[in-house]
Coordinates of C-alpha atoms in Angstrom, one line a residue:
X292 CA 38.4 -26.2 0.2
X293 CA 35.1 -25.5 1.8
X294 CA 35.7 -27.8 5.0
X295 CA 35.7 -25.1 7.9
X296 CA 33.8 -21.8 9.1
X297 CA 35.2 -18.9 10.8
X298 CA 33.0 -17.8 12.9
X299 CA 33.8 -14.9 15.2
X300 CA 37.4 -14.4 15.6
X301 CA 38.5 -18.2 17.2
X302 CA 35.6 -20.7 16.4
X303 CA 36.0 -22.9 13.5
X304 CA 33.0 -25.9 12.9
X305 CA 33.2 -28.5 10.6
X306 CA 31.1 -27.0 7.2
X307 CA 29.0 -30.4 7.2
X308 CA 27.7 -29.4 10.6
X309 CA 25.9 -26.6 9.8
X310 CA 22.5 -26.7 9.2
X311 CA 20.5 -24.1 7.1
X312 CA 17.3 -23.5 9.2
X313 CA 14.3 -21.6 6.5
X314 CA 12.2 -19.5 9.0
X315 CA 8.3 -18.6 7.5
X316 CA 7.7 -15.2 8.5
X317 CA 4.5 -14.4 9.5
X318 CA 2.2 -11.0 8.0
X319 CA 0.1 -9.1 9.5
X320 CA -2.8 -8.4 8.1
X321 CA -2.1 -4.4 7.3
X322 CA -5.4 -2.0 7.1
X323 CA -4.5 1.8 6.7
X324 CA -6.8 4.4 7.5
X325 CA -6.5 7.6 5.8
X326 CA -8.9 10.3 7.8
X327 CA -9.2 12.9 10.1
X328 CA -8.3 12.9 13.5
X329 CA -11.2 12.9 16.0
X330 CA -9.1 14.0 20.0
X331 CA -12.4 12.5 22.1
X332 CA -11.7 8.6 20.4
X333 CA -15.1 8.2 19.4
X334 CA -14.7 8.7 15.3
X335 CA -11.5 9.6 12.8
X336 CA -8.6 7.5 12.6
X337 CA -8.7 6.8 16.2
X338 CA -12.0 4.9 15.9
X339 CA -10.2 3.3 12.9
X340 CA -7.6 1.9 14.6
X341 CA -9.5 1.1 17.7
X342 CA -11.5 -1.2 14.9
X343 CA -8.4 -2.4 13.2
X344 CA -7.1 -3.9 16.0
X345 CA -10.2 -5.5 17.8
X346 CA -10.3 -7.1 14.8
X347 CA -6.9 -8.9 14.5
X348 CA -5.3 -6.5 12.2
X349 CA -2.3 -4.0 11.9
X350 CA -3.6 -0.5 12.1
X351 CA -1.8 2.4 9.9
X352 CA -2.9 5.7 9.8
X353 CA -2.2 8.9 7.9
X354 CA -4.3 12.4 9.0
X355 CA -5.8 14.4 6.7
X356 CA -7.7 16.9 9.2
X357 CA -7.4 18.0 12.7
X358 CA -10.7 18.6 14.1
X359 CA -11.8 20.2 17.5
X360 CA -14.4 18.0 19.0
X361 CA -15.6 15.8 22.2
X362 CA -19.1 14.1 22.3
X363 CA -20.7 16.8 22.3
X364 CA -19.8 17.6 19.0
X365 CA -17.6 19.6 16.4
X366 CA -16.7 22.9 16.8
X367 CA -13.3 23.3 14.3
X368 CA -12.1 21.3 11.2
X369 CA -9.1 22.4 10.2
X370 CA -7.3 20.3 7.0
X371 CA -3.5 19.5 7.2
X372 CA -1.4 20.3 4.2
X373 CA -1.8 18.4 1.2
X374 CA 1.8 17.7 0.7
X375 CA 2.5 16.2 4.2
X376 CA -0.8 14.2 3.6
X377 CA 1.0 12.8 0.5
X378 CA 3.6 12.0 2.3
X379 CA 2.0 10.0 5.2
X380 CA 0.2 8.1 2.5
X381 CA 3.2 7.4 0.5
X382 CA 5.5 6.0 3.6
X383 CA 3.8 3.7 4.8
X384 CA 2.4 2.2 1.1
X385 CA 6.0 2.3 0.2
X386 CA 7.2 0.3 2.7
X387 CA 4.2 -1.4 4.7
X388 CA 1.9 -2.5 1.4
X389 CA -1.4 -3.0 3.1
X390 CA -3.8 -5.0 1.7
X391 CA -6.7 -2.6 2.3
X392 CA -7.0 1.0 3.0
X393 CA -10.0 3.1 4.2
X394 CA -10.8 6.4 3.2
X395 CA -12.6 8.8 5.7
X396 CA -12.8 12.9 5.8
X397 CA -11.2 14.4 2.4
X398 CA -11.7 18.2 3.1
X399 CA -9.8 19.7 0.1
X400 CA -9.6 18.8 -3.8
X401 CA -5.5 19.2 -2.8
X402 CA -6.1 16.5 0.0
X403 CA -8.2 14.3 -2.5
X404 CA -5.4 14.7 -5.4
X405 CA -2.7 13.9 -3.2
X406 CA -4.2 10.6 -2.4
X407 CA -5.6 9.8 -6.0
X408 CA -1.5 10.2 -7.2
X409 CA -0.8 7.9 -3.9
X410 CA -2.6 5.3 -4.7
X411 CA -2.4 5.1 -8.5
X412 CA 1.5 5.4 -7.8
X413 CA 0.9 2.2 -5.0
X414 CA -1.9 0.6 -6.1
X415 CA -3.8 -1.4 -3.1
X416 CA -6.3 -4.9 -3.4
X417 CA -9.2 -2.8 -1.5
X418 CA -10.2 0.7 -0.9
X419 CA -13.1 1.7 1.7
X420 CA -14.4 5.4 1.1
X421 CA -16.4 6.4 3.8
X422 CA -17.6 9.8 2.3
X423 CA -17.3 12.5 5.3
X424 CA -19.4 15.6 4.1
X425 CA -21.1 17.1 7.3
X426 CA -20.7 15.8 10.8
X427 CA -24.0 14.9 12.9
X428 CA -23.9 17.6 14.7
X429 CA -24.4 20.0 11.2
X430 CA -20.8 21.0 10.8
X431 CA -19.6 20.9 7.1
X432 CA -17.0 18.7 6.4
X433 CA -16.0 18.9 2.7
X434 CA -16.6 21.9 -0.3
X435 CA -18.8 21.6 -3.0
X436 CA -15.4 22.0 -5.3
X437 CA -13.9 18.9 -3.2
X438 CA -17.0 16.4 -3.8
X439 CA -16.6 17.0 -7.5
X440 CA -12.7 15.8 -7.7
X441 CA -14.0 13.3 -5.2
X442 CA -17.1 11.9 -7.6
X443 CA -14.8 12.1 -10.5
X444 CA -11.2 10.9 -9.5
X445 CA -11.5 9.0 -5.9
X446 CA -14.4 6.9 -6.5
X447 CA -13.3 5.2 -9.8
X448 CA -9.9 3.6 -7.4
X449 CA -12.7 2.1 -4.7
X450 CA -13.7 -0.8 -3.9
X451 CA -17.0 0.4 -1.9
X452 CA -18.4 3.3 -0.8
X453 CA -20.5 3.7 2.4
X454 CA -22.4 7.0 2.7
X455 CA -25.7 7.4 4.7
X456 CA -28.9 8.3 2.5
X457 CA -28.1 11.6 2.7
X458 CA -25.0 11.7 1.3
X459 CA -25.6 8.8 -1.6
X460 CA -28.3 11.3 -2.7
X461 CA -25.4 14.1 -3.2
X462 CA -22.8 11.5 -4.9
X463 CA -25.6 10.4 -7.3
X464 CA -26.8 13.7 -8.3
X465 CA -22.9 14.9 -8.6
X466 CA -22.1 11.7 -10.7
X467 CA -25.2 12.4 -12.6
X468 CA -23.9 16.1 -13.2
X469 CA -20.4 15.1 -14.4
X470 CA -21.4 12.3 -16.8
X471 CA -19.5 9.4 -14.4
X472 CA -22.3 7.3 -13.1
X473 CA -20.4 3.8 -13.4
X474 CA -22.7 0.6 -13.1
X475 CA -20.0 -1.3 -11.4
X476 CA -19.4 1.3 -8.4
X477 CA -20.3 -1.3 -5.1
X478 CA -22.1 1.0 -2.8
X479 CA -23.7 0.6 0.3
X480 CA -26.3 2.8 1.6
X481 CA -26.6 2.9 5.5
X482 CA -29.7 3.8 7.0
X483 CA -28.7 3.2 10.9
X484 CA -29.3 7.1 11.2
X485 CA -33.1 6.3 10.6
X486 CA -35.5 5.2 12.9
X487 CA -37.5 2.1 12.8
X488 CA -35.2 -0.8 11.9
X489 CA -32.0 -0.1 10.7
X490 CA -31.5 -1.2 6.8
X491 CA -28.5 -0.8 4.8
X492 CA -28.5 -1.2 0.9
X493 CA -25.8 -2.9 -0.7
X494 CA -25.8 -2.1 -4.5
X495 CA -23.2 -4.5 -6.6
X496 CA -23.0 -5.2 -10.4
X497 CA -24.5 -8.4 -9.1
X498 CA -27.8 -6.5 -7.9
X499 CA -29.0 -5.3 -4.5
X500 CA -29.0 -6.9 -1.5
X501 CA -31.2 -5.2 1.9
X502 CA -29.5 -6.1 5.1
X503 CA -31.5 -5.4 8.0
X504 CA -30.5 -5.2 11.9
X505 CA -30.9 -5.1 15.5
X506 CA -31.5 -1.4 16.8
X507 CA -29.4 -0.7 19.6
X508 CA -31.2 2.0 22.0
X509 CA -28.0 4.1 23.0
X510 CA -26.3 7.3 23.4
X511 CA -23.1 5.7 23.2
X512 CA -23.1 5.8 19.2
X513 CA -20.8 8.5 18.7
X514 CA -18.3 7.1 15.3
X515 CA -20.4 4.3 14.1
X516 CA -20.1 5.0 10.3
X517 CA -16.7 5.4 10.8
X518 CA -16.3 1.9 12.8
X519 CA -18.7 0.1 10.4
X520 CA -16.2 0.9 7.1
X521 CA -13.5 -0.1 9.2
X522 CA -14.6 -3.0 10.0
X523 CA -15.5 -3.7 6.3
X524 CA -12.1 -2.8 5.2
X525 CA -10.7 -5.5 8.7
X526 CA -12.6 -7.8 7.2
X527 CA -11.6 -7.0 3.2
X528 CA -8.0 -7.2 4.3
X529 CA -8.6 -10.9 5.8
X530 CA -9.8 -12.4 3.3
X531 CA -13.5 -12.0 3.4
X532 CA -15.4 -11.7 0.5
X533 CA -17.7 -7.7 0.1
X534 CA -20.9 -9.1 1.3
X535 CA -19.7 -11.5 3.9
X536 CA -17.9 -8.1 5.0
X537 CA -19.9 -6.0 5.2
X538 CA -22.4 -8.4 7.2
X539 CA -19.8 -9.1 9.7
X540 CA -18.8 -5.6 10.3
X541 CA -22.8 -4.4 10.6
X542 CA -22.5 -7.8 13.7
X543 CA -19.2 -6.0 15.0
X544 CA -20.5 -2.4 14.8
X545 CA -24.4 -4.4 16.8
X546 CA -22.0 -5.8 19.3
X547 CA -19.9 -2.8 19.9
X548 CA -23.1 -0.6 20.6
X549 CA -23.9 -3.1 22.6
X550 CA -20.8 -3.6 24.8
X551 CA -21.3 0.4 25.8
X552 CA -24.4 0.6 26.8
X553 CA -23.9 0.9 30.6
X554 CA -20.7 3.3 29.9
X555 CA -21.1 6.5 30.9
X556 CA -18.6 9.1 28.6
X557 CA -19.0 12.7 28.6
X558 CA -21.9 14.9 28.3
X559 CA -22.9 13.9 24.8
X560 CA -22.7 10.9 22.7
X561 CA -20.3 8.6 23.8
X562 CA -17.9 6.0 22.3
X563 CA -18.6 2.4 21.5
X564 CA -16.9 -0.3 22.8
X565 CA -14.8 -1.6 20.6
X566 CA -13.1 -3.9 22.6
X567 CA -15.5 -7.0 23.5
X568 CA -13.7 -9.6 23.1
X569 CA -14.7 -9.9 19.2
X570 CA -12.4 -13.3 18.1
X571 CA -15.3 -15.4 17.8
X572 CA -17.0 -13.5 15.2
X573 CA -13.8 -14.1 12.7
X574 CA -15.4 -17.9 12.3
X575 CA -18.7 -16.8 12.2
X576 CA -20.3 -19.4 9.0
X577 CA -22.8 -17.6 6.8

């Protein structure tokens, strides 16, 4: 009954001769950066992807701000509508389903609802919150109103939190204020903005851990907290486990510094250079 195949409008093969080949698909490893959008490269989404990719992942992005700035610094923040921010988030979770997701400038309690409901609707393995408040150049980035939703609904969906010192002081006292200080928040504390040596603190339900580095002497360091959660969240979405991420995103962000130093970009604080050839540090052993 079964002996023959049409195929096309002529062909006919014997059914016995056709072979059933299984192809594996490959997957990339997705990360999807939810931030503002910095038009110089150094910071925002575009240092994001810039990170994502050096790193051997797929780089999504969804824009929650539009900001005026070069490396000099900022001069205009302006947030994008909370609905069409939902809706960035939403299309790609729906249909890409990254494995991690970094969080960078939230301006607006509407911006930070919209991307609570996104990701309690599509629930991802890892969430990075980089916590945006004021830029280094002094401009404010997020309203006293916003950190409060942010404190009490974002944080409880992440997986780690990165702010400077500065900013961890603000999150602990609003946590403290709202009655949500939760023991098993992973946190760490970067102190690169510091001089002497630079120290971060990471701060797990397993205890504390102090990882020191290597000072890079540069005025290309415009986006570094930016490309350091990045990098975490790279590393996250590989397969790494939080510590082992976080140290080999603090070697990427050393290296990157590093790479730039001879660059010449604009009459401020320049860019990075994120692109150095970074492959070997994905078999790094610790």
């Amino acid at each position: 009954m079964f002996d023959s195949v049409l195929l096309g409008s002529e062909q006919r093969f014997p059914f016995s001769s056709i072979c059933i080949i299984f192809v594996v698909m490959k997957r990339y490893y997705v990360c999807f950066s939810i931030a503002g959008s910095d038009p110089s490269g150094g910071a925002g989404i575009q240092a994001d992807l810039k990170t994502f990719s050096a790193l051997g992942c797929y780089g999504a992005s969804a824009i929650t701000a539009l900001t005026v700035q070069n490396t000099k610094g900022v001069v205009q923040s302006v947030p994008v509508d909370a609905n069409l921010v939902y809706e960035q988030i939403t299309a790609v979770l729906s249909d890409m389903s990254p494995t991690a997701v970094k969080i960078g400038m939230t301006p607006t309690v509407e911006i930070i609802e919209a991307i609570v409901t996104a990701l309690n609707t599509f629930p991802v393995s890892h969430v990075v919150l980089d916590p945006v408040m004021v830029s280094s150049s002094g401009c404010r980035l997020m309203d006293s109103e916003a950190l409060k939703v942010l404190c009490t609904k974002l944080l409880p969906l992440c997986s780690l939190v990165t702010p400077n010192i500065v900013e961890a002081v603000v999150l602990k006292e609003c946590l403290e204020k709202e009655k949500r200080v939760d023991p098993s928040l992973c946190m760490l504390v970067t102190g690169g903005d510091r001089s002497g040596v630079p120290c971060d603190v990471l701060s797990t339900p397993a205890g504390r851990v102090v990882l020191n580095g290597h000072r890079v002497h540069t005025i290309n360091d415009h986006g570094t907290g930016c490309t350091l959660s990045s990098a975490i969240t790279a590393f996250l979405a590989r397969g790494f486990p939080l510590e082992a991420s976080v140290c080999q995103a603090k070697k990427f962000v050393e290296k990157a510094l590093k790479a730039g130093l001879e660059q010449r970009l604009g009459g401020g604080r320049g860019g990075m250079n994120h692109f150095f050839a970074p492959e070997p540090l994905l078999i790094e052993e610790f």
